Amino acid sequence: MNFKLIVLLGYGKKREQMKILLHTLIMFLLTLSKYSIAQPDSNSIYGKVVDAVSKEPLIGVNIVVLGTGFGASTDFDGYYKISNLEPNTYQLRASIIGYNSVTVTDVIVQPGKPTQIDFELNEQILELNEAVVTSDYFRKDPLEVISIKNFSYEEIRRSPGGFEDVIRALSVLPGVAQADGGRNDLIVRGGAPSENLYLIDGIEVQNINHFGTQGASGGPLSYINLDFVKETSFSTGGFTSLYGDKLSSVLKIKLREGRNDRIGGQATISASQFGLNLEGPISKNANFLFSARRSYLDFIFKASGFAFVPEYYDVLGKADFSIDNQNSISYLFIGAFDNVRFFNDTNDKRYDNSRILGTDQIQYVTGISYRRLFENGFFNITLSRNFVDYDSQQRDSLLQPVFLNNSREEENKLRADLVYKITPTLELNLGGTAKLIEADSEILFPNFVTTFGDTLPINSLNTSNTYTKLGSYLNIHTYLFSRFLFNIGLRADYFNALNKSFYLSPRFSLSYQLNELTNINFSTGIYRQAPSYIWLAAYESNKDLSKIRVDQYILGVEHILNEDALLKVEGFFKDYKNYPASLIRPYLVLANTGAGFTGSEDNFSSFGLEPLVSAGKGNSKGVELSIQKKLSDTPYYGILSLTYSKTNFTALDGIFRRGTYDQEWLFNLSGGYKISQDLEVSLKFRFSSGKPFTPFNVDGTQSVVNYNSGVLNSLHSLDVRVDKRWFFAGWTLITYVDIQNIYNRKNISGIRWDQRTQATEFNETIGILPSIGISAMF
């Protein structure tokens, strides 16, 4: 079978190298692949079961499809297979004596493609009363005892109003706010959008969004293809010493492997893009994934006469090679290509475009990982590269430059991790990282005066810097007295760009099993984050900055309400120190920046192109409640979360003010009902208190005395979704209708000044927004 793929990457000489690279990658994958015309092993489930710590295969594990008579046991290599199932949604349980059983929900069996479900089982250490039935629907990682949530592919895919976006699905979790309903700028327990760490198959990624914000981690839409996501794990605080250089959260995205029976694929048209997936075997012990997607919003925007048109593309390639039972290699490449075109053929369009900071971007992450298993443990070695090219511009209505930015950030990273189970109750994790960084900036920024009357001193900038980051960690995980679980860890980090370059960060967590249904959890630690590269570019004195520090304290209780339902209550306190603050703008601390598209209407605050000192401080505190119900033999599911919190920061002037992203109340309800094996309905309701804002004076200026003194109206919306599956011989059609903001609430996300009318105007979110999705899986 012959394939011909044409990927259009945009315009400009600087994209030519990326075109060549992508063409080579596509041809490499397709050349290696051996297409088989054999019929797929339809309506089956297969996978592998391993020890969660050592990754060694487990023999004789019982795999049962709940509510049916189907099941299997794992073989000598830990593999199992269950065939001849009817198309439906199932729950799958893995159990063996000496290990905690695990139940996986939302297992979709459908024609055309076998379903892969892998299990990682933890040894049973804590003493349990055999008369009490405990839940195995909620898998618990002994290293992450608090503030953690796991989502499967299907749980993310069916999320209403989520555009099948891995980040948007997280917005229903307690303590997680969105700075803007149309973007992925996550505010986690009061932290800035720059404080979130992303890991894809263990590889660190600066930003996983199209049109990402420089120096932060947000953007309008994730470029991770959800079809290839196996599961996600999201920690909103208290994470162990394994992860550093971020303050608030860790999102771990684990991609699945390609199918091993034959070449297969999927063609998709969704709310904002269309694309093609391919996957299949390379050889008996190797497989691949590949996807290419393109937005179609630019066609709609252009046909509607918009002044600007965004367009984006992304590609993903992954190959997994199993050398033998102890050795394996994995390769990953993900690229995103974003372009904004401006149409300035009328005065109105030129004015509208003068208010926009447009950014063309090329970004990619690539890496190769080697894993070696040994008795009671394993080690990983990963070599990776992150590359981001920013080409940003904002011009006034006469098309004269207000801000021109050509920046390039490159990170080359080596990471090594070792996990060793010393005894059944004592586990050691240790590792280290070495990162070589190149950060280049060429910026034109002529005579900009903020709305507060501050004249920013820099007019132009041309710098090229090479930095080194080193890190190491140690974590000891142990059980004591049958009911206590401890994690004690320490990080050491070095960054040569800062005059104070070496830092230590201790961490500690504890979980106590009060009874078979209830756990009490506690975590504390010091977390540090280096200033963004762009913050260090403008002034030599900015190298006197320290790493930002937050001391975290989290106490929580979790209680099993039913086999498939879990209640959590947590309280948190975050104490911030050493946040960069402006010497020019004594009211500005960079904890209040990083969301949105920035630019002149944000007074270019997030770029840090001014003298900075580590004088900012603040705190965030709150209480969270969540109840989660998994899909089981009762055909409904959902998650309810409620958060009350307060966030305050102060800059050089010493005045504590509400944080720019402070939303005191957050309430989310998301859930659905499985009507039949092929029909499902779901909804999501969100409510949040209004954010602070700074009002404008009658002449369009703003006053420091009024900084963040106003409060926007509360935001709320309801999204509804209907999913329908159509089963055919050898393939499946998945369709959905998704209606966002079904009662057409015009939420106000911010304010801006209109120079033409000399009046304040409100930024309203999009009203009712229906969309459809069609996906053919073969």
mmCIF file of N, CA and C in Angstrom, residues 170-233:
data_model
loop_
_atom_site.group_PDB
_atom_site.id
_atom_site.type_symbol
_atom_site.label_atom_id
_atom_site.label_comp_id
_atom_site.label_asym_id
_atom_site.label_seq_id
_atom_site.Cartn_x
_atom_site.Cartn_y
_atom_site.Cartn_z
ATOM 1 N N LEU A 170 -8.386 19.540 32.404
ATOM 2 C CA LEU A 170 -7.921 19.678 33.780
ATOM 3 C C LEU A 170 -8.598 20.817 34.514
ATOM 4 N N SER A 171 -9.281 21.702 33.788
ATOM 5 C CA SER A 171 -9.851 22.896 34.405
ATOM 6 C C SER A 171 -10.987 22.584 35.364
ATOM 7 N N VAL A 172 -11.477 21.343 35.394
ATOM 8 C CA VAL A 172 -12.544 20.977 36.332
ATOM 9 C C VAL A 172 -11.994 20.554 37.683
ATOM 10 N N LEU A 173 -10.680 20.466 37.821
ATOM 11 C CA LEU A 173 -10.086 19.974 39.058
ATOM 12 C C LEU A 173 -10.078 21.066 40.120
ATOM 13 N N PRO A 174 -10.100 20.676 41.396
ATOM 14 C CA PRO A 174 -10.059 21.678 42.467
ATOM 15 C C PRO A 174 -8.741 22.443 42.441
ATOM 16 N N GLY A 175 -8.829 23.755 42.706
ATOM 17 C CA GLY A 175 -7.638 24.591 42.759
ATOM 18 C C GLY A 175 -7.110 25.033 41.426
ATOM 19 N N VAL A 176 -7.784 24.649 40.319
ATOM 20 C CA VAL A 176 -7.310 24.970 38.975
ATOM 21 C C VAL A 176 -8.261 25.984 38.346
ATOM 22 N N ALA A 177 -7.723 27.149 37.994
ATOM 23 C CA ALA A 177 -8.509 28.197 37.349
ATOM 24 C C ALA A 177 -7.933 28.481 35.970
ATOM 25 N N GLN A 178 -8.739 29.068 35.117
ATOM 26 C CA GLN A 178 -8.301 29.527 33.811
ATOM 27 C C GLN A 178 -8.292 31.055 33.820
ATOM 28 N N ALA A 179 -7.137 31.632 33.438
ATOM 29 C CA ALA A 179 -7.064 33.087 33.378
ATOM 30 C C ALA A 179 -8.040 33.646 32.352
ATOM 31 N N ASP A 180 -8.305 32.860 31.310
ATOM 32 C CA ASP A 180 -9.236 33.253 30.257
ATOM 33 C C ASP A 180 -9.879 31.978 29.746
ATOM 34 N N GLY A 181 -11.214 31.977 29.618
ATOM 35 C CA GLY A 181 -11.920 30.776 29.212
ATOM 36 C C GLY A 181 -11.534 30.259 27.843
ATOM 37 N N GLY A 182 -10.950 31.104 26.995
ATOM 38 C CA GLY A 182 -10.565 30.684 25.654
ATOM 39 C C GLY A 182 -9.113 30.276 25.522
ATOM 40 N N ARG A 183 -8.400 30.156 26.654
ATOM 41 C CA ARG A 183 -6.973 29.837 26.598
ATOM 42 C C ARG A 183 -6.620 28.775 27.630
ATOM 43 N N ASN A 184 -5.411 28.240 27.481
ATOM 44 C CA ASN A 184 -4.900 27.214 28.389
ATOM 45 C C ASN A 184 -3.902 27.779 29.397
ATOM 46 N N ASP A 185 -4.120 28.995 29.859
ATOM 47 C CA ASP A 185 -3.266 29.570 30.895
ATOM 48 C C ASP A 185 -3.771 29.082 32.252
ATOM 49 N N LEU A 186 -3.212 27.979 32.734
ATOM 50 C CA LEU A 186 -3.684 27.397 33.982
ATOM 51 C C LEU A 186 -3.129 28.157 35.186
ATOM 52 N N ILE A 187 -4.016 28.481 36.111
ATOM 53 C CA ILE A 187 -3.655 29.105 37.377
ATOM 54 C C ILE A 187 -3.882 28.051 38.455
ATOM 55 N N VAL A 188 -2.806 27.493 38.982
ATOM 56 C CA VAL A 188 -2.900 26.379 39.917
ATOM 57 C C VAL A 188 -2.625 26.886 41.323
ATOM 58 N N ARG A 189 -3.649 26.882 42.133
ATOM 59 C CA ARG A 189 -3.566 27.331 43.522
ATOM 60 C C ARG A 189 -2.904 28.707 43.624
ATOM 61 N N GLY A 190 -3.333 29.612 42.765
ATOM 62 C CA GLY A 190 -2.881 30.991 42.808
ATOM 63 C C GLY A 190 -1.575 31.267 42.102
ATOM 64 N N GLY A 191 -0.911 30.239 41.570
ATOM 65 C CA GLY A 191 0.373 30.430 40.907
ATOM 66 C C GLY A 191 0.223 30.995 39.506
ATOM 67 N N ALA A 192 1.268 31.649 39.024
ATOM 68 C CA ALA A 192 1.259 32.237 37.685
ATOM 69 C C ALA A 192 1.278 31.151 36.610
ATOM 70 N N PRO A 193 0.883 31.486 35.368
ATOM 71 C CA PRO A 193 0.895 30.497 34.287
ATOM 72 C C PRO A 193 2.289 29.961 33.962
ATOM 73 N N SER A 194 3.345 30.643 34.396
ATOM 74 C CA SER A 194 4.707 30.177 34.126
ATOM 75 C C SER A 194 5.166 29.094 35.093
ATOM 76 N N GLU A 195 4.343 28.726 36.074
ATOM 77 C CA GLU A 195 4.787 27.852 37.151
ATOM 78 C C GLU A 195 4.433 26.390 36.934
ATOM 79 N N ASN A 196 4.026 26.011 35.720
ATOM 80 C CA ASN A 196 3.547 24.651 35.457
ATOM 81 C C ASN A 196 4.549 23.873 34.612
ATOM 82 N N LEU A 197 4.827 22.643 35.034
ATOM 83 C CA LEU A 197 5.783 21.770 34.346
ATOM 84 C C LEU A 197 5.026 20.752 33.501
ATOM 85 N N TYR A 198 5.470 20.582 32.237
ATOM 86 C CA TYR A 198 4.893 19.592 31.341
ATOM 87 C C TYR A 198 5.930 18.522 31.017
ATOM 88 N N LEU A 199 5.524 17.245 31.111
ATOM 89 C CA LEU A 199 6.373 16.113 30.753
ATOM 90 C C LEU A 199 5.607 15.211 29.803
ATOM 91 N N ILE A 200 6.215 14.882 28.672
ATOM 92 C CA ILE A 200 5.621 13.958 27.707
ATOM 93 C C ILE A 200 6.533 12.743 27.623
ATOM 94 N N ASP A 201 6.038 11.599 28.044
ATOM 95 C CA ASP A 201 6.855 10.389 28.130
ATOM 96 C C ASP A 201 8.163 10.666 28.875
ATOM 97 N N GLY A 202 8.080 11.468 29.927
ATOM 98 C CA GLY A 202 9.239 11.770 30.751
ATOM 99 C C GLY A 202 10.139 12.860 30.210
ATOM 100 N N ILE A 203 9.820 13.418 29.026
ATOM 101 C CA ILE A 203 10.642 14.472 28.419
ATOM 102 C C ILE A 203 10.029 15.826 28.750
ATOM 103 N N GLU A 204 10.841 16.711 29.314
ATOM 104 C CA GLU A 204 10.366 18.033 29.698
ATOM 105 C C GLU A 204 10.130 18.897 28.459
ATOM 106 N N VAL A 205 9.000 19.603 28.457
ATOM 107 C CA VAL A 205 8.619 20.470 27.348
ATOM 108 C C VAL A 205 8.315 21.856 27.906
ATOM 109 N N GLN A 206 8.868 22.900 27.276
ATOM 110 C CA GLN A 206 8.670 24.250 27.789
ATOM 111 C C GLN A 206 7.209 24.658 27.760
ATOM 112 N N ASN A 207 6.529 24.383 26.658
ATOM 113 C CA ASN A 207 5.145 24.787 26.488
ATOM 114 C C ASN A 207 4.507 23.842 25.486
ATOM 115 N N ILE A 208 3.328 23.321 25.795
ATOM 116 C CA ILE A 208 2.687 22.354 24.892
ATOM 117 C C ILE A 208 1.505 22.984 24.163
ATOM 118 N N ASN A 209 1.546 24.313 23.967
ATOM 119 C CA ASN A 209 0.440 25.016 23.329
ATOM 120 C C ASN A 209 0.877 25.704 22.038
ATOM 121 N N HIS A 210 -0.039 25.738 21.081
ATOM 122 C CA HIS A 210 0.135 26.601 19.916
ATOM 123 C C HIS A 210 0.108 28.060 20.369
ATOM 124 N N PHE A 211 0.867 28.904 19.660
ATOM 125 C CA PHE A 211 0.938 30.341 19.962
ATOM 126 C C PHE A 211 1.224 30.562 21.458
ATOM 127 N N GLY A 212 2.219 29.818 21.966
ATOM 128 C CA GLY A 212 2.545 29.878 23.382
ATOM 129 C C GLY A 212 3.128 31.220 23.785
ATOM 130 N N THR A 213 2.923 31.568 25.052
ATOM 131 C CA THR A 213 3.432 32.819 25.607
ATOM 132 C C THR A 213 4.891 32.645 26.001
ATOM 133 N N GLN A 214 5.764 33.517 25.514
ATOM 134 C CA GLN A 214 7.180 33.424 25.831
ATOM 135 C C GLN A 214 7.401 33.648 27.327
ATOM 136 N N GLY A 215 8.183 32.774 27.933
ATOM 137 C CA GLY A 215 8.462 32.875 29.350
ATOM 138 C C GLY A 215 7.394 32.285 30.239
ATOM 139 N N ALA A 216 6.303 31.767 29.656
ATOM 140 C CA ALA A 216 5.218 31.163 30.429
ATOM 141 C C ALA A 216 4.883 29.801 29.826
ATOM 142 N N SER A 217 3.752 29.224 30.215
ATOM 143 C CA SER A 217 3.430 27.873 29.753
ATOM 144 C C SER A 217 2.026 27.771 29.182
ATOM 145 N N GLY A 218 1.398 28.922 28.855
ATOM 146 C CA GLY A 218 0.041 28.895 28.351
ATOM 147 C C GLY A 218 -0.042 29.167 26.865
ATOM 148 N N GLY A 219 -1.266 29.106 26.339
ATOM 149 C CA GLY A 219 -1.545 29.346 24.934
ATOM 150 C C GLY A 219 -2.993 29.002 24.649
ATOM 151 N N PRO A 220 -3.464 29.219 23.428
ATOM 152 C CA PRO A 220 -4.880 28.986 23.124
ATOM 153 C C PRO A 220 -5.279 27.517 23.062
ATOM 154 N N LEU A 221 -4.374 26.636 22.590
ATOM 155 C CA LEU A 221 -4.767 25.254 22.303
ATOM 156 C C LEU A 221 -3.549 24.352 22.357
ATOM 157 N N SER A 222 -3.687 23.203 22.991
ATOM 158 C CA SER A 222 -2.574 22.259 23.087
ATOM 159 C C SER A 222 -2.280 21.622 21.732
ATOM 160 N N TYR A 223 -0.997 21.352 21.474
ATOM 161 C CA TYR A 223 -0.635 20.662 20.229
ATOM 162 C C TYR A 223 -0.396 19.163 20.441
ATOM 163 N N ILE A 224 -0.750 18.630 21.591
ATOM 164 C CA ILE A 224 -0.625 17.191 21.839
ATOM 165 C C ILE A 224 -1.830 16.478 21.252
ATOM 166 N N ASN A 225 -1.602 15.516 20.385
ATOM 167 C CA ASN A 225 -2.690 14.759 19.768
ATOM 168 C C ASN A 225 -3.285 13.803 20.796
ATOM 169 N N LEU A 226 -4.498 14.095 21.231
ATOM 170 C CA LEU A 226 -5.136 13.304 22.278
ATOM 171 C C LEU A 226 -5.307 11.843 21.869
ATOM 172 N N ASP A 227 -5.444 11.567 20.584
ATOM 173 C CA ASP A 227 -5.647 10.187 20.138
ATOM 174 C C ASP A 227 -4.503 9.268 20.548
ATOM 175 N N PHE A 228 -3.335 9.835 20.826
ATOM 176 C CA PHE A 228 -2.183 9.027 21.189
ATOM 177 C C PHE A 228 -1.882 9.064 22.691
ATOM 178 N N VAL A 229 -2.721 9.749 23.454
ATOM 179 C CA VAL A 229 -2.500 9.840 24.901
ATOM 180 C C VAL A 229 -3.055 8.593 25.581
ATOM 181 N N LYS A 230 -2.213 7.962 26.358
ATOM 182 C CA LYS A 230 -2.623 6.783 27.119
ATOM 183 C C LYS A 230 -3.285 7.196 28.423
ATOM 184 N N GLU A 231 -2.630 8.087 29.169
ATOM 185 C CA GLU A 231 -3.178 8.592 30.418
ATOM 186 C C GLU A 231 -2.412 9.835 30.827
ATOM 187 N N THR A 232 -2.997 10.599 31.740
ATOM 188 C CA THR A 232 -2.322 11.770 32.289
ATOM 189 C C THR A 232 -2.352 11.699 33.810
ATOM 190 N N SER A 233 -1.360 12.346 34.404
ATOM 191 C CA SER A 233 -1.289 12.482 35.854
ATOM 192 C C SER A 233 -0.988 13.940 36.148
#
